[in-house]
PDB file of C-alpha atoms in Angstrom:
ATOM      1  CA  MET P 219      69.805  19.384 135.743  1.00 49.00           C
ATOM      2  CA  THR P 220      69.717  21.050 132.454  1.00 49.00           C
ATOM      3  CA  THR P 221      72.856  20.285 130.013  1.00 49.00           C
ATOM      4  CA  THR P 222      73.784  22.631 127.579  1.00 49.00           C
ATOM      5  CA  THR P 223      75.025  20.663 124.189  1.00 49.00           C
ATOM      6  CA  PRO P 224      77.021  22.212 121.893  1.00 48.00           C
ATOM      7  CA  THR P 225      75.216  23.699 118.361  1.00 49.00           C
ATOM      8  CA  SER P 226      75.907  20.904 116.112  1.00 47.00           C
ATOM      9  CA  GLY P 227      76.708  23.804 113.417  1.00 48.00           C
ATOM     10  CA  THR P 228      79.322  25.091 115.419  1.00 47.00           C
ATOM     11  CA  ARG P 229      83.130  23.717 115.560  1.00 46.00           C
ATOM     12  CA  PRO P 230      86.600  24.737 116.910  1.00 45.00           C
ATOM     13  CA  ALA P 231      88.200  27.163 114.202  1.00 43.00           C
ATOM     14  CA  PRO P 232      90.969  25.375 112.773  1.00 45.00           C
ATOM     15  CA  ALA P 233      94.552  26.328 113.856  1.00 46.00           C
ATOM     16  CA  ALA P 234      95.995  28.674 111.433  1.00 47.00           C
ATOM     17  CA  PRO P 235      99.128  27.123 109.841  1.00 51.00           C
ATOM     18  CA  ARG P 236     102.169  28.319 111.357  1.00 51.00           C
ATOM     19  CA  ALA P 237     104.297  31.104 109.199  1.00 53.00           C
ATOM     20  CA  LEU P 238     106.080  28.279 107.457  1.00 67.00           C
ATOM     21  CA  ASN P 239     106.530  24.725 106.786  1.00 70.00           C
ATOM     22  CA  ALA P 240     109.333  22.622 104.693  1.00 75.00           C
ATOM     23  CA  SER P 241     106.912  20.019 104.024  1.00 77.00           C
ATOM     24  CA  ARG P 242     104.187  22.163 102.520  1.00 74.00           C
ATOM     25  CA  THR P 243     106.523  24.941 101.187  1.00 78.00           C
ATOM     26  CA  ASN P 244     108.277  21.794  98.595  1.00 81.00           C
ATOM     27  CA  ALA P 245     104.789  20.541  97.705  1.00 78.00           C
ATOM     28  CA  THR P 246     103.816  23.955  96.447  1.00 77.00           C
ATOM     29  CA  ALA P 247     107.566  24.531  94.866  1.00 82.00           C
ATOM     30  CA  ALA P 248     106.524  21.288  93.191  1.00 85.00           C
ATOM     31  CA  ARG P 249     102.813  22.072  91.958  1.00 81.00           C
ATOM     32  CA  VAL P 250     104.771  24.798  90.108  1.00 79.00           C
ATOM     33  CA  LEU P 251     107.139  23.008  88.777  1.00 83.00           C
ATOM     34  CA  ARG P 252     105.127  20.525  87.504  1.00 83.00           C
ATOM     35  CA  GLN P 253     102.955  23.272  86.285  1.00 79.00           C
ATOM     36  CA  LEU P 254     106.306  25.211  84.218  1.00 78.00           C
ATOM     37  CA  ARG P 255     106.660  21.582  82.739  1.00 81.00           C
ATOM     38  CA  HIS P 256     103.777  21.608  80.321  1.00 79.00           C
ATOM     39  CA  ASP P 257     104.685  25.782  79.632  1.00 78.00           C
ATOM     40  CA  PRO P 258     107.579  25.031  76.994  1.00 80.00           C
ATOM     41  CA  ARG P 259     106.919  28.829  76.405  1.00 80.00           C
ATOM     42  CA  THR P 260     107.238  30.146  79.773  1.00 77.00           C
ATOM     43  CA  ILE P 261     110.153  28.067  80.320  1.00 80.00           C
ATOM     44  CA  ALA P 262     111.857  28.990  77.000  1.00 80.00           C
ATOM     45  CA  LEU P 263     111.197  32.842  77.934  1.00 77.00           C
ATOM     46  CA  MET P 264     113.121  32.483  81.309  1.00 78.00           C
ATOM     47  CA  ILE P 265     116.141  30.408  80.194  1.00 82.00           C
ATOM     48  CA  VAL P 266     116.290  31.214  76.142  1.00 85.00           C
ATOM     49  CA  ILE P 267     115.666  34.882  76.308  1.00 84.00           C
ATOM     50  CA  PRO P 268     118.284  36.281  78.531  1.00 85.00           C
ATOM     51  CA  CYS P 269     121.147  33.940  76.638  1.00 87.00           C
ATOM     52  CA  LEU P 270     119.647  34.988  73.025  1.00 88.00           C
ATOM     53  CA  MET P 271     119.732  38.972  74.562  1.00 87.00           C
ATOM     54  CA  LEU P 272     123.550  38.336  75.749  1.00 88.00           C
ATOM     55  CA  PHE P 273     124.502  36.687  72.325  1.00 88.00           C
ATOM     56  CA  LEU P 274     122.758  39.462  70.368  1.00 89.00           C
ATOM     57  CA  LEU P 275     124.502  42.227  72.137  1.00 86.00           C
ATOM     58  CA  ARG P 276     127.872  40.370  71.808  1.00 87.00           C
ATOM     59  CA  TYR P 277     127.822  40.597  67.932  1.00 88.00           C
ATOM     60  CA  VAL P 278     126.007  44.250  68.087  1.00 87.00           C
ATOM     61  CA  PHE P 279     129.341  45.214  69.357  1.00 85.00           C
ATOM     62  CA  ASP P 280     131.603  43.151  66.936  1.00 83.00           C
ATOM     63  CA  GLY P 281     134.052  45.792  65.920  1.00 81.00           C
ATOM     64  CA  SER P 282     134.138  46.683  69.783  1.00 80.00           C
ATOM     65  CA  PRO P 283     134.499  43.773  71.878  1.00 78.00           C
ATOM     66  CA  GLN P 284     135.877  46.278  74.784  1.00 81.00           C
ATOM     67  CA  THR P 285     132.061  47.571  74.615  1.00 81.00           C
ATOM     68  CA  PHE P 286     130.350  44.183  75.457  1.00 83.00           C
ATOM     69  CA  ASP P 287     133.310  44.257  78.267  1.00 80.00           C
ATOM     70  CA  ASN P 288     132.506  47.210  79.818  1.00 79.00           C
ATOM     71  CA  ILE P 289     128.262  46.377  79.847  1.00 83.00           C
ATOM     72  CA  GLY P 290     128.076  42.556  79.432  1.00 81.00           C
ATOM     73  CA  ALA P 291     128.790  41.801  83.118  1.00 80.00           C
ATOM     74  CA  SER P 292     125.974  44.295  84.182  1.00 82.00           C
ATOM     75  CA  LEU P 293     123.150  43.085  82.086  1.00 84.00           C
ATOM     76  CA  LEU P 294     123.814  39.769  82.734  1.00 83.00           C
ATOM     77  CA  GLY P 295     122.526  40.544  85.887  1.00 80.00           C
ATOM     78  CA  ILE P 296     119.841  43.215  84.572  1.00 86.00           C
ATOM     79  CA  PHE P 297     118.270  40.298  81.890  1.00 84.00           C
ATOM     80  CA  PRO P 298     117.583  37.436  84.431  1.00 82.00           C
ATOM     81  CA  LEU P 299     116.016  40.081  87.111  1.00 86.00           C
ATOM     82  CA  ILE P 300     113.638  41.367  84.285  1.00 87.00           C
ATOM     83  CA  THR P 301     112.639  38.359  82.444  1.00 84.00           C
ATOM     84  CA  MET P 302     111.925  36.775  86.215  1.00 84.00           C
ATOM     85  CA  PHE P 303     110.109  39.498  87.391  1.00 88.00           C
ATOM     86  CA  LEU P 304     107.936  39.297  84.176  1.00 84.00           C
ATOM     87  CA  VAL P 305     107.110  35.511  84.343  1.00 82.00           C
ATOM     88  CA  THR P 306     106.809  35.415  88.035  1.00 81.00           C
ATOM     89  CA  SER P 307     104.231  38.772  88.689  1.00 83.00           C
ATOM     90  CA  ILE P 308     102.035  36.827  85.624  1.00 81.00           C
ATOM     91  CA  ALA P 309     102.296  33.454  86.506  1.00 78.00           C
ATOM     92  CA  THR P 310     101.442  34.112  89.978  1.00 76.00           C
ATOM     93  CA  LEU P 311      98.164  36.686  88.771  1.00 77.00           C
ATOM     94  CA  ARG P 312      96.998  33.905  86.494  1.00 75.00           C
ATOM     95  CA  GLU P 313      96.503  31.669  89.619  1.00 69.00           C
ATOM     96  CA  ARG P 314      94.896  34.034  91.679  1.00 69.00           C
ATOM     97  CA  THR P 315      92.656  34.998  88.736  1.00 68.00           C
ATOM     98  CA  SER P 316      91.540  31.408  88.088  1.00 65.00           C
ATOM     99  CA  GLY P 317      90.841  30.801  91.617  1.00 62.00           C
ATOM    100  CA  THR P 318      93.531  28.270  91.973  1.00 60.00           C
ATOM    101  CA  LEU P 319      94.989  30.316  94.653  1.00 59.00           C
ATOM    102  CA  GLU P 320      91.600  30.781  96.970  1.00 60.00           C
ATOM    103  CA  ARG P 321      91.212  26.919  97.021  1.00 63.00           C
ATOM    104  CA  LEU P 322      94.980  27.055  98.124  1.00 61.00           C
ATOM    105  CA  LEU P 323      94.388  29.066 100.901  1.00 57.00           C
ATOM    106  CA  ALA P 324      91.311  27.363 102.020  1.00 58.00           C
ATOM    107  CA  MET P 325      93.738  24.838 102.509  1.00 61.00           C
ATOM    108  CA  PRO P 326      96.129  24.356 105.769  1.00 59.00           C
ATOM    109  CA  LEU P 327      98.479  26.603 103.996  1.00 61.00           C
ATOM    110  CA  GLY P 328      99.998  29.531 105.118  1.00 65.00           C
ATOM    111  CA  LYS P 329     100.600  32.578 102.974  1.00 68.00           C
ATOM    112  CA  GLY P 330     104.355  32.418 103.762  1.00 71.00           C
ATOM    113  CA  ASP P 331     104.358  28.861 102.700  1.00 73.00           C
ATOM    114  CA  LEU P 332     103.020  29.833  99.115  1.00 75.00           C
ATOM    115  CA  ILE P 333     105.270  32.372  98.833  1.00 77.00           C
ATOM    116  CA  ALA P 334     108.203  30.554  99.565  1.00 79.00           C
ATOM    117  CA  GLY P 335     106.729  27.685  97.595  1.00 80.00           C
ATOM    118  CA  TYR P 336     106.849  29.752  94.487  1.00 80.00           C
ATOM    119  CA  ALA P 337     110.239  31.138  95.365  1.00 81.00           C
ATOM    120  CA  LEU P 338     111.906  27.730  95.294  1.00 84.00           C
ATOM    121  CA  ALA P 339     110.104  26.443  92.208  1.00 84.00           C
ATOM    122  CA  PHE P 340     111.472  29.979  90.275  1.00 81.00           C
ATOM    123  CA  GLY P 341     114.504  30.220  91.972  1.00 81.00           C
ATOM    124  CA  THR P 342     115.570  26.268  90.368  1.00 85.00           C
ATOM    125  CA  ILE P 343     114.618  27.727  87.065  1.00 84.00           C
ATOM    126  CA  ALA P 344     116.709  30.953  87.920  1.00 82.00           C
ATOM    127  CA  ILE P 345     119.662  28.781  88.635  1.00 84.00           C
ATOM    128  CA  ILE P 346     119.360  26.910  85.532  1.00 86.00           C
ATOM    129  CA  GLN P 347     119.041  30.377  83.767  1.00 84.00           C
ATOM    130  CA  SER P 348     121.637  32.087  85.466  1.00 83.00           C
ATOM    131  CA  ALA P 349     124.204  29.271  84.798  1.00 86.00           C
ATOM    132  CA  LEU P 350     123.245  28.780  81.643  1.00 88.00           C
ATOM    133  CA  ALA P 351     123.934  32.979  80.685  1.00 87.00           C
ATOM    134  CA  THR P 352     127.242  33.174  82.711  1.00 85.00           C
ATOM    135  CA  GLY P 353     128.435  30.226  80.855  1.00 87.00           C
ATOM    136  CA  LEU P 354     127.297  31.604  77.593  1.00 88.00           C
ATOM    137  CA  ALA P 355     128.760  35.075  78.596  1.00 87.00           C
ATOM    138  CA  VAL P 356     132.560  33.807  79.947  1.00 85.00           C
ATOM    139  CA  TRP P 357     133.320  30.918  77.976  1.00 87.00           C
ATOM    140  CA  PHE P 358     131.430  31.302  74.401  1.00 87.00           C
ATOM    141  CA  LEU P 359     130.799  34.880  74.175  1.00 86.00           C
ATOM    142  CA  GLY P 360     134.521  35.773  75.583  1.00 83.00           C
ATOM    143  CA  LEU P 361     133.448  37.906  78.078  1.00 84.00           C
ATOM    144  CA  ASP P 362     136.519  39.213  79.827  1.00 82.00           C
ATOM    145  CA  VAL P 363     136.177  38.936  83.539  1.00 82.00           C
ATOM    146  CA  THR P 364     139.234  39.896  86.110  1.00 85.00           C
ATOM    147  CA  GLY P 365     137.503  38.033  88.940  1.00 83.00           C
ATOM    148  CA  SER P 366     136.003  34.473  89.864  1.00 85.00           C
ATOM    149  CA  PRO P 367     133.032  33.837  87.098  1.00 85.00           C
ATOM    150  CA  TRP P 368     131.256  31.845  90.015  1.00 88.00           C
ATOM    151  CA  LEU P 369     130.931  35.307  91.809  1.00 88.00           C
ATOM    152  CA  LEU P 370     129.256  36.595  88.526  1.00 85.00           C
ATOM    153  CA  LEU P 371     126.948  33.457  88.676  1.00 87.00           C
ATOM    154  CA  LEU P 372     126.411  34.328  92.413  1.00 89.00           C
ATOM    155  CA  VAL P 373     125.431  37.616  91.970  1.00 88.00           C
ATOM    156  CA  ALA P 374     123.455  36.603  88.536  1.00 86.00           C
ATOM    157  CA  LEU P 375     121.123  33.943  90.783  1.00 87.00           C
ATOM    158  CA  LEU P 376     120.461  36.906  93.469  1.00 89.00           C
ATOM    159  CA  ASP P 377     119.239  39.271  90.721  1.00 88.00           C
ATOM    160  CA  ALA P 378     116.992  36.404  89.040  1.00 85.00           C
ATOM    161  CA  LEU P 379     115.632  35.679  93.165  1.00 87.00           C
ATOM    162  CA  LEU P 380     115.162  39.563  93.191  1.00 89.00           C
ATOM    163  CA  GLY P 381     113.395  39.637  90.090  1.00 88.00           C
ATOM    164  CA  THR P 382     111.665  36.701  91.066  1.00 85.00           C
ATOM    165  CA  ALA P 383     110.675  38.194  94.441  1.00 87.00           C
ATOM    166  CA  LEU P 384     109.372  41.423  92.940  1.00 89.00           C
ATOM    167  CA  GLY P 385     106.895  39.887  90.644  1.00 86.00           C
ATOM    168  CA  LEU P 386     105.425  38.185  93.616  1.00 82.00           C
ATOM    169  CA  PHE P 387     105.124  41.175  95.444  1.00 85.00           C
ATOM    170  CA  VAL P 388     103.584  43.335  92.413  1.00 84.00           C
ATOM    171  CA  SER P 389     101.123  40.832  91.269  1.00 79.00           C
ATOM    172  CA  ALA P 390      98.898  41.716  94.568  1.00 75.00           C
ATOM    173  CA  PHE P 391      98.179  45.014  92.858  1.00 79.00           C
ATOM    174  CA  ALA P 392      97.099  43.759  89.377  1.00 74.00           C
ATOM    175  CA  SER P 393      93.835  42.678  88.498  1.00 73.00           C
ATOM    176  CA  SER P 394      94.619  41.639  84.465  1.00 74.00           C
ATOM    177  CA  GLU P 395      97.850  40.382  83.150  1.00 73.00           C
ATOM    178  CA  PHE P 396      98.310  43.614  81.284  1.00 76.00           C
ATOM    179  CA  GLN P 397      98.037  45.461  84.439  1.00 75.00           C
ATOM    180  CA  ALA P 398     101.387  42.989  85.866  1.00 75.00           C
ATOM    181  CA  VAL P 399     102.907  43.970  82.679  1.00 79.00           C
ATOM    182  CA  GLN P 400     102.390  47.529  83.021  1.00 80.00           C
ATOM    183  CA  PHE P 401     104.122  47.780  86.377  1.00 82.00           C
ATOM    184  CA  MET P 402     107.385  47.099  84.093  1.00 82.00           C
ATOM    185  CA  PRO P 403     108.039  50.595  83.868  1.00 83.00           C
ATOM    186  CA  ALA P 404     107.157  51.398  87.304  1.00 84.00           C
ATOM    187  CA  VAL P 405     109.122  48.976  88.962  1.00 86.00           C
ATOM    188  CA  ILE P 406     111.899  48.050  86.503  1.00 89.00           C
ATOM    189  CA  PHE P 407     112.595  51.363  84.196  1.00 89.00           C
ATOM    190  CA  PRO P 408     113.507  53.460  86.543  1.00 90.00           C
ATOM    191  CA  GLN P 409     116.003  51.366  88.188  1.00 91.00           C
ATOM    192  CA  LEU P 410     117.164  50.697  84.979  1.00 89.00           C
ATOM    193  CA  LEU P 411     118.051  53.918  84.257  1.00 90.00           C
ATOM    194  CA  LEU P 412     119.332  54.770  87.706  1.00 91.00           C
ATOM    195  CA  CYS P 413     121.614  51.531  87.836  1.00 89.00           C
ATOM    196  CA  GLY P 414     124.928  52.748  86.315  1.00 87.00           C
ATOM    197  CA  LEU P 415     124.279  51.212  83.599  1.00 85.00           C
ATOM    198  CA  PHE P 416     124.568  54.044  80.963  1.00 85.00           C
ATOM    199  CA  THR P 417     126.874  56.573  82.863  1.00 85.00           C
ATOM    200  CA  PRO P 418     128.433  56.020  86.534  1.00 87.00           C
ATOM    201  CA  ARG P 419     126.097  57.268  89.385  1.00 89.00           C
ATOM    202  CA  SER P 420     128.013  59.540  90.527  1.00 87.00           C
ATOM    203  CA  ASN P 421     128.024  61.788  87.490  1.00 90.00           C
ATOM    204  CA  MET P 422     124.081  61.638  87.935  1.00 91.00           C
ATOM    205  CA  HIS P 423     122.281  64.932  89.806  1.00 91.00           C
ATOM    206  CA  PRO P 424     122.597  64.716  93.285  1.00 91.00           C
ATOM    207  CA  ALA P 425     118.831  63.801  93.763  1.00 93.00           C
ATOM    208  CA  LEU P 426     118.734  60.982  91.229  1.00 92.00           C
ATOM    209  CA  GLU P 427     122.036  59.235  92.832  1.00 91.00           C
ATOM    210  CA  ALA P 428     120.495  59.741  96.043  1.00 93.00           C
ATOM    211  CA  ILE P 429     117.395  57.836  94.558  1.00 93.00           C
ATOM    212  CA  SER P 430     120.197  55.135  92.691  1.00 92.00           C
ATOM    213  CA  ASN P 431     121.657  54.119  96.074  1.00 92.00           C
ATOM    214  CA  VAL P 432     118.384  52.701  97.544  1.00 92.00           C
ATOM    215  CA  LEU P 433     117.619  50.877  94.298  1.00 91.00           C
ATOM    216  CA  PRO P 434     118.524  47.337  94.751  1.00 91.00           C
ATOM    217  CA  MET P 435     119.599  47.043  90.661  1.00 91.00           C
ATOM    218  CA  SER P 436     122.126  49.230  91.418  1.00 92.00           C
ATOM    219  CA  TYR P 437     124.000  47.177  93.542  1.00 92.00           C
ATOM    220  CA  ALA P 438     123.291  44.056  91.089  1.00 90.00           C
ATOM    221  CA  VAL P 439     124.691  46.289  88.625  1.00 89.00           C
ATOM    222  CA  ASP P 440     128.205  47.209  90.935  1.00 91.00           C
ATOM    223  CA  GLY P 441     128.283  44.138  92.301  1.00 89.00           C
ATOM    224  CA  MET P 442     128.933  42.756  88.456  1.00 88.00           C
ATOM    225  CA  ASN P 443     131.527  45.785  87.831  1.00 87.00           C
ATOM    226  CA  GLU P 444     133.173  44.676  90.936  1.00 89.00           C
ATOM    227  CA  VAL P 445     133.915  41.144  89.626  1.00 88.00           C
ATOM    228  CA  LEU P 446     134.763  42.594  86.404  1.00 85.00           C
ATOM    229  CA  LYS P 447     137.854  44.421  87.562  1.00 86.00           C
ATOM    230  CA  HIS P 448     139.118  42.813  90.948  1.00 86.00           C
ATOM    231  CA  THR P 449     140.659  39.376  91.121  1.00 85.00           C
ATOM    232  CA  ASP P 450     139.662  38.660  94.433  1.00 85.00           C
ATOM    233  CA  MET P 451     136.398  39.167  96.529  1.00 88.00           C
ATOM    234  CA  THR P 452     136.452  43.175  97.996  1.00 89.00           C
ATOM    235  CA  ALA P 453     134.617  44.220 100.539  1.00 91.00           C
ATOM    236  CA  THR P 454     132.263  46.078  98.296  1.00 91.00           C
ATOM    237  CA  PHE P 455     131.183  43.272  96.535  1.00 92.00           C
ATOM    238  CA  VAL P 456     130.326  41.708  99.887  1.00 93.00           C
ATOM    239  CA  ARG P 457     127.908  44.621 100.533  1.00 93.00           C
ATOM    240  CA  ASP P 458     126.397  44.984  97.250  1.00 93.00           C
ATOM    241  CA  VAL P 459     125.788  40.792  97.331  1.00 93.00           C
ATOM    242  CA  LEU P 460     124.075  41.214 101.016  1.00 95.00           C
ATOM    243  CA  VAL P 461     121.971  44.357  99.916  1.00 94.00           C
ATOM    244  CA  VAL P 462     120.479  42.147  96.863  1.00 92.00           C
ATOM    245  CA  ALA P 463     119.791  39.162  99.040  1.00 92.00           C
ATOM    246  CA  GLY P 464     118.088  41.347 101.829  1.00 93.00           C
ATOM    247  CA  SER P 465     116.083  43.463  99.395  1.00 92.00           C
ATOM    248  CA  ALA P 466     115.061  39.894  97.779  1.00 89.00           C
ATOM    249  CA  LEU P 467     113.832  38.909 101.386  1.00 90.00           C
ATOM    250  CA  LEU P 468     112.434  42.279 102.346  1.00 91.00           C
ATOM    251  CA  VAL P 469     110.310  41.755  99.001  1.00 87.00           C
ATOM    252  CA  LEU P 470     109.321  38.101  99.767  1.00 83.00           C
ATOM    253  CA  GLY P 471     108.475  38.943 102.933  1.00 82.00           C
ATOM    254  CA  LEU P 472     106.388  42.300 101.765  1.00 83.00           C
ATOM    255  CA  GLY P 473     105.026  39.964  99.516  1.00 75.00           C
ATOM    256  CA  ALA P 474     103.450  37.466 101.495  1.00 73.00           C
ATOM    257  CA  ALA P 475     102.178  40.702 103.618  1.00 75.00           C
ATOM    258  CA  THR P 476      99.955  41.756 100.829  1.00 69.00           C
ATOM    259  CA  LEU P 477      99.057  38.033  99.363  1.00 65.00           C
ATOM    260  CA  ARG P 478      95.344  38.586  98.437  1.00 60.00           C
ATOM    261  CA  ARG P 479      93.542  35.404  97.874  1.00 52.00           C
ATOM    262  CA  ARG P 480      91.722  36.817  94.683  1.00 51.00           C
ATOM    263  CA  THR P 481      91.653  40.202  92.943  1.00 45.00           C
ATOM    264  CA  ALA P 482      88.900  42.822  93.516  1.00 47.00           C
TER     265      ALA P 482
END
């Protein structure tokens, strides 16, 4: 009787990791935070720069504090979004080009675990960044807010998380750190011009207003302005928060779907 023996070089393929696992996500986040701890310049960019920009802005309008009140809340949400976008896109790309990402994905680590771990790590920094910037603006620089400063903090945090998600997403399409920076004019600047910071969106050309209605930064600015003008949480504020949070989750999902091991 002839028996068939399995070929020594063939092994069953390892089971693919589940889309998301808490222990793997936490391990990824801890690794990223350890790396950030040894990079004080990056930490300074994420935490200090938004506070410094708000401080400079306050005294640029020293003779017109009403102007600072009008735009300070909006920029409190915009500055964290921009800095987190820039740092996250470059940091993620650096891991890809150095081969770290390829080694991680060769382990039983799903793309969802990796993206969620990065989001958790940078989200931790975003909490610190948003708390410092909000505290500085409200209690030191005298930003006049009608609503609760905690609602300002909530929107600032969601904006920073949105910047993190956008940075993770665009890093998949860049092959160098210079290209990652080049995505800022394409991804951030149009939103900055159309978000209602410089003029109410209702005053724009109808085509531009329609475009602004689908850009998440528009809702970030609207949410900040709602806190600035109303004592209570309004339905518009809830809508704005849900749109910003939903946009961050959607972009994180797209980032996991487009994640590649290495650049071409």
